[in-house]
Coordinates of C-alpha atoms and ligand atoms in Angstrom, one line a residue:
M996 CA -14.0 24.0 15.1
T997 CA -14.1 23.5 11.3
R998 CA -10.8 23.7 9.6
L999 CA -10.0 23.6 5.8
F1000 CA -6.6 22.5 4.8
V1001 CA -5.9 24.5 1.5
N1002 CA -3.1 25.1 -1.0
A1003 CA -1.7 21.6 -1.0
S1004 CA -0.1 20.7 -4.2
Q1005 CA -1.3 17.1 -3.7
V1006 CA -3.5 15.4 -1.1
V1007 CA -2.7 11.6 -0.8
T1008 CA -5.8 10.2 0.7
C1009 CA -5.4 6.5 0.8
A1010 CA -9.2 6.5 0.9
G1011 CA -11.1 3.2 0.4
P1012 CA -12.3 0.3 2.5
A1013 CA -11.6 0.6 6.2
R1014 CA -9.4 -2.5 6.3
A1015 CA -5.9 -3.6 5.2
R1016 CA -5.3 -3.3 1.4
R1017 CA -4.1 -6.5 -0.1
G1018 CA -2.1 -7.4 -3.2
A1019 CA -3.0 -5.2 -6.3
E1020 CA -5.2 -3.0 -4.1
M1021 CA -2.1 -1.4 -2.5
A1022 CA -1.1 0.2 -5.9
D1023 CA -3.9 2.8 -5.4
A1024 CA -3.0 5.6 -2.9
G1025 CA -5.6 8.1 -4.1
F1026 CA -3.8 11.2 -5.3
I1027 CA -5.8 14.5 -5.5
P1028 CA -3.9 17.4 -7.2
N1029 CA -4.8 20.7 -5.6
G1030 CA -6.8 18.8 -3.0
A1031 CA -8.3 20.1 0.3
V1032 CA -9.4 18.4 3.5
A1033 CA -12.1 19.7 5.8
T1034 CA -12.0 18.7 9.5
E1035 CA -14.5 19.2 12.3
G1036 CA -13.0 18.8 15.7
E1037 CA -11.4 15.4 15.9
H1038 CA -12.7 14.1 12.6
I1039 CA -12.4 14.5 8.9
V1040 CA -15.7 15.6 7.2
A1041 CA -14.7 16.1 3.5
V1042 CA -11.8 15.5 1.1
G1043 CA -11.7 16.6 -2.5
P1044 CA -10.6 19.2 -4.9
Q1045 CA -10.0 22.6 -3.3
V1046 CA -12.2 24.3 -5.8
E1047 CA -15.2 22.2 -4.7
L1048 CA -14.5 22.3 -0.9
E1049 CA -13.9 26.1 -0.8
A1050 CA -17.5 27.2 -1.2
Q1051 CA -18.9 24.6 1.1
Y1052 CA -16.5 25.5 3.9
A1053 CA -16.3 29.2 3.3
T1054 CA -16.3 30.2 7.0
A1055 CA -13.8 27.4 8.1
E1056 CA -10.5 28.4 9.6
R1057 CA -7.8 28.1 6.9
V1058 CA -4.6 26.0 7.3
D1059 CA -2.3 27.0 4.5
C1060 CA -0.3 24.0 3.2
A1061 CA 2.0 26.3 1.2
R1062 CA 2.0 24.0 -1.9
G1063 CA 3.2 21.1 0.1
V1064 CA 1.9 17.4 0.2
L1065 CA -0.7 16.3 2.7
T1066 CA -1.0 12.7 3.7
P1067 CA -2.7 10.6 6.4
G1068 CA -0.5 10.8 9.5
L1069 CA 2.0 8.0 9.3
V1070 CA 1.5 4.9 11.4
D1071 CA 4.6 3.2 12.8
S1072 CA 3.2 -0.1 14.0
H1073 CA 6.4 -1.6 15.4
T1074 CA 8.8 0.0 17.7
H1075 CA 10.8 -0.9 20.9
G1076 CA 10.9 2.7 22.1
I1077 CA 11.4 2.0 25.9
F1078 CA 15.1 1.5 26.6
G1079 CA 18.0 3.3 28.4
K1080 CA 21.4 3.5 26.7
P1081 CA 22.1 3.3 23.0
R1082 CA 24.2 0.2 21.8
H1083 CA 26.6 1.9 19.3
E1084 CA 29.4 -0.5 20.1
E1085 CA 27.6 -3.4 18.5
Q1086 CA 27.5 -1.7 15.2
E1087 CA 31.3 -1.8 15.0
L1088 CA 31.4 -5.3 16.2
R1089 CA 29.1 -6.4 13.4
A1090 CA 31.3 -4.4 10.9
S1091 CA 34.2 -6.5 12.1
G1092 CA 32.4 -9.7 11.3
L1093 CA 30.4 -10.7 14.4
G1094 CA 26.8 -11.7 13.8
Y1095 CA 23.8 -10.4 15.7
M1096 CA 23.2 -13.8 17.4
E1097 CA 26.9 -14.2 18.3
I1098 CA 26.8 -10.8 20.0
A1099 CA 23.7 -12.0 21.9
K1100 CA 25.3 -15.2 22.9
R1101 CA 28.2 -13.1 24.5
G1102 CA 25.6 -11.4 26.6
G1103 CA 25.3 -8.3 24.3
G1104 CA 22.3 -7.5 22.2
I1105 CA 18.9 -7.6 23.9
H1106 CA 20.7 -8.8 27.2
S1107 CA 22.7 -5.7 27.4
S1108 CA 19.6 -3.5 27.1
V1109 CA 17.9 -5.6 29.7
R1110 CA 20.8 -5.2 32.3
D1111 CA 20.6 -1.5 31.6
L1112 CA 16.9 -1.0 31.8
R1113 CA 16.6 -2.9 35.0
Q1114 CA 18.8 -0.4 36.8
R1115 CA 16.8 2.6 35.8
P1116 CA 13.8 4.0 37.6
E1117 CA 10.6 4.6 35.8
D1118 CA 11.0 8.4 35.8
E1119 CA 14.3 8.1 34.1
L1120 CA 13.0 5.8 31.4
F1121 CA 10.1 8.3 30.8
E1122 CA 12.5 11.2 30.5
L1123 CA 14.8 9.2 28.0
A1124 CA 11.8 8.1 25.8
T1125 CA 10.1 11.5 25.6
P1126 CA 12.5 13.3 23.3
R1127 CA 13.2 10.2 21.2
I1128 CA 9.4 10.0 20.5
R1129 CA 9.2 13.6 19.8
R1130 CA 11.8 13.1 17.1
I1131 CA 9.8 10.2 15.6
L1132 CA 6.7 12.6 15.5
A1133 CA 8.7 15.2 13.8
H1134 CA 8.9 12.9 10.8
G1135 CA 5.1 12.7 10.3
V1136 CA 4.1 9.8 12.6
T1137 CA 0.8 10.3 14.4
T1138 CA 0.1 6.7 15.5
L1139 CA 2.9 4.8 17.3
E1140 CA 3.1 1.3 18.7
L1141 CA 5.5 0.9 21.6
K1142 CA 6.6 -2.4 23.1
S1143 CA 8.1 -3.4 26.4
G1144 CA 10.6 -6.2 26.2
Y1145 CA 13.8 -5.0 27.8
G1146 CA 12.7 -5.8 31.4
L1147 CA 12.0 -9.6 31.2
S1148 CA 10.8 -9.8 34.8
L1149 CA 7.4 -9.0 36.1
E1150 CA 8.4 -5.7 37.8
D1151 CA 10.7 -4.5 35.0
E1152 CA 8.1 -5.3 32.3
L1153 CA 5.4 -3.5 34.3
K1154 CA 7.7 -0.6 34.7
S1155 CA 8.2 -0.4 31.0
L1156 CA 4.5 -0.6 30.3
R1157 CA 3.8 2.1 32.9
V1158 CA 6.3 4.4 31.1
I1159 CA 4.2 3.8 28.0
R1160 CA 1.0 4.7 29.7
R1161 CA 2.6 8.0 31.0
L1162 CA 3.8 8.7 27.4
Q1163 CA 0.2 8.2 26.2
E1164 CA -0.9 10.9 28.7
A1165 CA 2.0 13.2 28.0
L1166 CA 2.5 13.2 24.3
P1167 CA 0.2 14.4 21.4
V1168 CA 0.2 11.1 19.5
R1169 CA -1.9 8.0 19.5
I1170 CA 0.1 5.2 21.3
V1171 CA -0.6 1.5 21.2
P1172 CA 1.1 -0.6 23.9
T1173 CA 2.4 -4.1 23.3
F1174 CA 3.7 -6.5 26.0
L1175 CA 6.9 -8.2 24.7
G1176 CA 7.9 -10.0 27.8
A1177 CA 8.8 -12.8 25.5
H1178 CA 11.6 -10.8 23.7
E1179 CA 14.3 -13.1 24.9
I1180 CA 14.8 -15.8 27.6
P1181 CA 16.5 -13.9 30.4
L1182 CA 20.0 -15.0 31.3
E1183 CA 19.0 -16.0 34.8
Y1184 CA 16.6 -18.6 33.4
R1185 CA 19.3 -20.2 31.2
A1186 CA 21.4 -22.0 33.8
A1187 CA 20.7 -24.1 36.9
P1188 CA 18.8 -23.7 39.2
R1189 CA 16.3 -22.1 36.9
T1190 CA 15.1 -23.3 33.5
R1191 CA 13.6 -21.7 30.4
D1192 CA 10.4 -23.5 31.1
E1193 CA 10.1 -21.7 34.2
Y1194 CA 10.3 -18.3 32.5
V1195 CA 7.7 -19.5 29.9
A1196 CA 5.5 -20.5 32.9
L1197 CA 6.1 -17.1 34.5
L1198 CA 4.9 -15.4 31.3
I1199 CA 1.9 -17.4 31.0
H1200 CA 0.8 -17.6 34.7
E1201 CA 1.9 -14.3 36.1
M1202 CA 3.1 -11.7 33.6
I1203 CA 0.3 -11.9 31.1
P1204 CA -2.6 -12.1 33.6
R1205 CA -1.1 -9.1 35.5
V1206 CA -0.5 -7.0 32.3
A1207 CA -4.0 -7.8 31.1
A1208 CA -5.7 -7.2 34.5
E1209 CA -4.0 -3.7 34.7
G1210 CA -5.0 -2.9 31.2
L1211 CA -1.4 -2.0 30.3
A1212 CA -1.3 -3.5 26.8
Q1213 CA -3.5 -4.1 23.8
F1214 CA -1.1 -6.6 22.1
A1215 CA 1.2 -9.4 23.1
D1216 CA 4.2 -10.1 20.9
I1217 CA 7.0 -12.8 21.0
F1218 CA 10.4 -13.1 19.3
C1219 CA 9.7 -16.5 17.6
E1220 CA 13.1 -17.4 16.0
P1221 CA 15.5 -20.3 16.2
G1222 CA 17.7 -19.6 19.2
V1223 CA 15.1 -17.5 21.0
Y1224 CA 11.4 -18.8 21.4
T1225 CA 10.4 -22.0 19.7
L1226 CA 7.2 -22.5 17.8
D1227 CA 5.7 -24.5 20.5
E1228 CA 6.6 -22.0 23.2
S1229 CA 5.2 -19.2 21.0
R1230 CA 1.9 -21.1 20.6
Q1231 CA 1.7 -21.5 24.4
V1232 CA 2.5 -17.8 25.3
L1233 CA 0.2 -16.4 22.6
G1234 CA -2.5 -18.7 23.5
A1235 CA -2.3 -17.4 27.2
A1236 CA -2.2 -13.8 25.8
R1237 CA -5.4 -14.4 23.7
A1238 CA -7.2 -16.1 26.6
H1239 CA -6.6 -12.9 28.6
G1240 CA -8.0 -10.6 25.8
L1241 CA -4.8 -9.4 24.2
A1242 CA -4.5 -9.3 20.4
L1243 CA -1.4 -11.0 18.9
K1244 CA 1.8 -10.1 17.1
L1245 CA 4.9 -12.1 16.2
H1246 CA 8.5 -11.3 15.4
A1247 CA 8.5 -14.0 12.7
D1248 CA 11.1 -15.4 10.3
E1249 CA 13.5 -12.4 10.9
L1250 CA 16.8 -14.2 10.5
E1251 CA 15.9 -17.9 9.6
P1252 CA 12.7 -19.4 8.3
S1253 CA 11.0 -21.5 11.0
G1254 CA 7.4 -21.6 10.3
A1255 CA 6.7 -18.5 12.4
A1256 CA 4.7 -16.7 9.6
E1257 CA 2.5 -19.8 9.3
L1258 CA 2.0 -19.9 13.0
A1259 CA 0.9 -16.2 12.9
A1260 CA -1.6 -17.0 10.2
E1261 CA -2.9 -20.1 12.2
L1262 CA -3.3 -18.1 15.3
G1263 CA -5.0 -15.2 13.5
A1264 CA -2.4 -12.8 14.7
T1265 CA -3.1 -9.2 13.8
S1266 CA 0.4 -9.0 12.2
A1267 CA 3.6 -11.0 11.6
D1268 CA 6.5 -8.7 11.5
H1269 CA 10.0 -8.9 9.9
L1270 CA 9.7 -11.8 7.5
A1271 CA 13.1 -11.2 5.8
A1272 CA 13.5 -15.1 5.8
I1273 CA 9.9 -16.1 5.3
S1274 CA 9.4 -19.4 3.3
E1275 CA 7.1 -20.0 0.3
G1276 CA 4.7 -21.7 2.6
G1277 CA 4.8 -18.7 4.9
I1278 CA 4.0 -16.3 2.0
K1279 CA 0.9 -18.5 1.0
A1280 CA -0.2 -18.8 4.6
L1281 CA -0.2 -14.9 5.1
A1282 CA -1.8 -14.3 1.8
A1283 CA -4.7 -16.6 2.7
S1284 CA -5.1 -15.0 6.2
Q1285 CA -6.1 -11.6 7.7
T1286 CA -2.6 -11.2 9.3
V1287 CA -0.8 -8.1 8.0
A1288 CA 2.8 -8.8 6.9
T1289 CA 4.8 -6.0 8.5
L1290 CA 8.2 -5.4 6.9
L1291 CA 11.0 -3.6 8.7
P1292 CA 13.6 -2.8 6.0
G1293 CA 15.6 -0.5 8.2
T1294 CA 16.6 -3.5 10.3
M1295 CA 18.1 -5.5 7.6
M1296 CA 19.9 -2.4 6.3
F1297 CA 21.4 -1.5 9.7
L1298 CA 22.4 -5.1 10.4
G1299 CA 24.2 -5.1 7.2
R1300 CA 22.2 -8.0 5.8
S1301 CA 21.8 -8.3 2.0
R1302 CA 18.5 -10.1 2.2
Q1303 CA 15.3 -8.0 2.5
A1304 CA 11.9 -9.3 3.0
P1305 CA 10.2 -10.5 -0.3
A1306 CA 7.7 -7.7 -0.5
R1307 CA 7.0 -8.2 -4.2
A1308 CA 6.2 -11.9 -3.7
L1309 CA 4.0 -11.1 -0.7
I1310 CA 2.1 -8.5 -2.8
A1311 CA 1.9 -10.8 -5.7
A1312 CA 0.5 -13.5 -3.5
G1313 CA -2.3 -11.1 -2.3
A1314 CA -1.0 -10.4 1.2
A1315 CA -1.5 -7.1 3.1
V1316 CA 2.0 -5.4 3.5
A1317 CA 2.7 -2.7 6.2
L1318 CA 6.0 -0.9 6.8
A1319 CA 7.4 0.0 10.3
S1320 CA 10.7 1.3 11.7
D1321 CA 11.4 -1.3 14.4
F1322 CA 12.9 1.7 16.2
N1323 CA 15.2 0.0 18.8
P1324 CA 18.7 0.4 20.3
G1325 CA 20.2 -2.7 18.7
T1326 CA 19.0 -3.3 15.2
S1327 CA 17.2 -0.1 14.0
P1328 CA 18.1 3.1 15.9
T1329 CA 16.3 5.4 13.6
V1330 CA 13.5 8.0 14.3
N1331 CA 13.1 8.6 10.5
F1332 CA 10.0 6.7 9.3
P1333 CA 10.1 8.2 5.8
L1334 CA 13.4 6.5 5.4
M1335 CA 11.5 3.2 5.6
L1336 CA 9.6 4.4 2.4
T1337 CA 13.0 4.9 0.7
L1338 CA 14.2 1.5 1.6
A1339 CA 10.7 0.1 0.5
V1340 CA 11.1 1.5 -2.9
S1341 CA 14.8 1.1 -3.4
Q1342 CA 15.4 -2.2 -1.7
L1343 CA 11.9 -3.9 -1.5
H1344 CA 10.9 -2.8 -5.1
M1345 CA 7.6 -1.4 -3.9
S1346 CA 6.0 1.5 -5.8
V1347 CA 5.6 4.9 -4.0
A1348 CA 1.9 4.3 -3.8
E1349 CA 2.3 0.8 -2.2
A1350 CA 4.8 2.2 0.2
V1351 CA 2.5 5.0 1.3
V1352 CA -0.4 2.6 1.7
A1353 CA 1.8 0.3 3.7
A1354 CA 2.9 3.2 6.0
T1355 CA -0.7 4.4 6.6
V1356 CA -3.8 2.2 6.0
N1357 CA -2.0 -1.1 6.5
G1358 CA 0.0 0.2 9.5
A1359 CA -3.3 1.1 11.1
A1360 CA -4.7 -2.4 10.2
A1361 CA -1.5 -3.9 11.9
L1362 CA -2.7 -2.2 15.1
G1363 CA -6.4 -3.0 14.7
L1364 CA -7.1 0.7 13.9
A1365 CA -8.1 0.5 10.2
T1366 CA -11.6 1.9 10.9
K1367 CA -10.1 4.9 12.8
T1368 CA -6.9 6.2 11.1
G1369 CA -4.7 5.6 8.1
Q1370 CA -6.8 7.4 5.5
L1371 CA -8.0 10.9 4.7
A1372 CA -11.8 10.2 4.3
P1373 CA -15.0 11.4 6.0
G1374 CA -15.4 9.9 9.4
F1375 CA -11.8 9.1 10.1
S1376 CA -9.7 10.7 12.7
A1377 CA -8.2 14.1 11.7
D1378 CA -4.7 12.6 11.6
L1379 CA -2.7 14.4 8.9
A1380 CA 1.0 15.1 8.0
L1381 CA 2.2 17.9 5.8
Y1382 CA 5.6 17.8 4.0
E1383 CA 7.7 20.4 2.3
I1384 CA 7.6 18.6 -1.1
E1385 CA 5.5 19.1 -4.3
D1386 CA 5.1 15.5 -5.3
I1387 CA 4.7 12.5 -2.9
R1388 CA 7.4 10.7 -4.8
E1389 CA 9.9 13.1 -3.3
L1390 CA 9.2 11.7 0.2
P1391 CA 11.2 8.5 -0.5
Y1392 CA 13.4 10.3 -2.9
W1393 CA 15.1 12.8 -0.5
Y1394 CA 16.3 10.0 1.6
G1395 CA 17.3 10.6 5.2
D1396 CA 16.0 14.2 4.9
H1397 CA 13.4 15.7 7.1
R1398 CA 10.5 17.1 5.1
C1399 CA 7.6 16.9 7.6
V1400 CA 6.7 20.5 8.6
R1401 CA 3.5 19.9 10.6
S1402 CA 1.2 17.1 11.7
W1403 CA -2.1 16.7 13.5
V1404 CA -3.6 14.0 15.6
R1405 CA -7.4 13.9 16.3
G1406 CA -7.3 17.5 15.0
N1407 CA -4.7 18.7 17.5
A1408 CA -1.1 19.7 16.7
C1409 CA 1.2 16.5 16.9
H1410 CA 4.3 18.1 15.4
S1411 CA 4.7 21.8 14.5
Ligands
NIG2451 O1 12.9 -6.3 16.2 N1 14.2 -9.1 16.9 C1 14.0 -8.8 18.0 N2 13.9 -7.6 18.5 C2 14.4 -6.4 17.9 C3 15.8 -6.2 18.3 C4 16.0 -5.8 19.6 C5 17.4 -5.6 20.0 O2 18.4 -6.0 19.3 O3 17.5 -4.9 21.1 C6 14.1 -6.4 16.5 O4 14.9 -6.3 15.6
FE2452 FE1 11.2 -5.7 16.7

């Protein structure tokens, strides 16, 4: 079926090369006033001024955009969406002065989500994740990465990844699964008779081979951070993941600089995420690599930290910057991806165009999908989001609001 999206006050195309946009390239998000988009089944076939497309697609079904703004469907390339209970108590503990790592040392943080997830059957996790993800989609996201990582045992990680597989089948959104068995060292491997080396060996020799053999993940990720996984452990785990055909991601330099961004570049990881504490050397390494620098400003905001990732320095150095929500129960319990654009502009000092490119094309590149989605251009997937605003600058401006009215993935309704 041919469709023509008409009566948009603006179409933001992000059209251009089918790869991550780097440095100054990010400033161009391709605005077409009074633009239109034609789709044929799952794909986009034409984008341009409405006056030009109307004659050519005279018989196409019309979708009335009601003077709203049309963008590529948003790509949230970093979420931990498979968990059980919320962790609201930690927000107040932090407010009273306790740090994220101190809470973790007392058995809270990730460990508390692990205890909780291990007790829940797969069906229950699926039922809990479904409405949360629908709320994410309601904000314009059409491609979503989902990580495991609150199981930290072979069975519980497989259970989490199977939930992701069921969500792929059940929900109208493109979902990319990531294995994050290396999210923490589980408590039972921190004291005799077991050792952390045994858990690293379990990851390398049992968990990764099994996840890869069952085709349950496209990426492997690791929390490479002082106090969690060392650089050396990260190298070993990610080396095994690569050997089993998984692409790589790292939680890098989130709280302290440790050389994790440099490691991501060295390993040719698809993305290095967080980077609030990245060093000068890390910025240079990412700028000289193909690794996308994925920034998660909601996390630093929610943790009450004053330091945000140095987006300007990364862009000035020529890196490719993406934005993601980091949706998770501990450090970023938000389903509102456009709020990340607000934080990008107001706290990371990015322009609106840079923020939109970071949330679409570069998010897609952070998932290895830059040739499929992230831009409104002929040949790309018909992934679109429509907002009740007249100017794209209103998307970050009305912060915390909900302006997405409809979205489509592969030409089908994603949110309506
Ligand atoms: O990306 N940094 C590690 N992982 C998550 C936090 C997970 C949690 O606290 O549950 C993050 O911020
Ligand atoms: Fe994360």
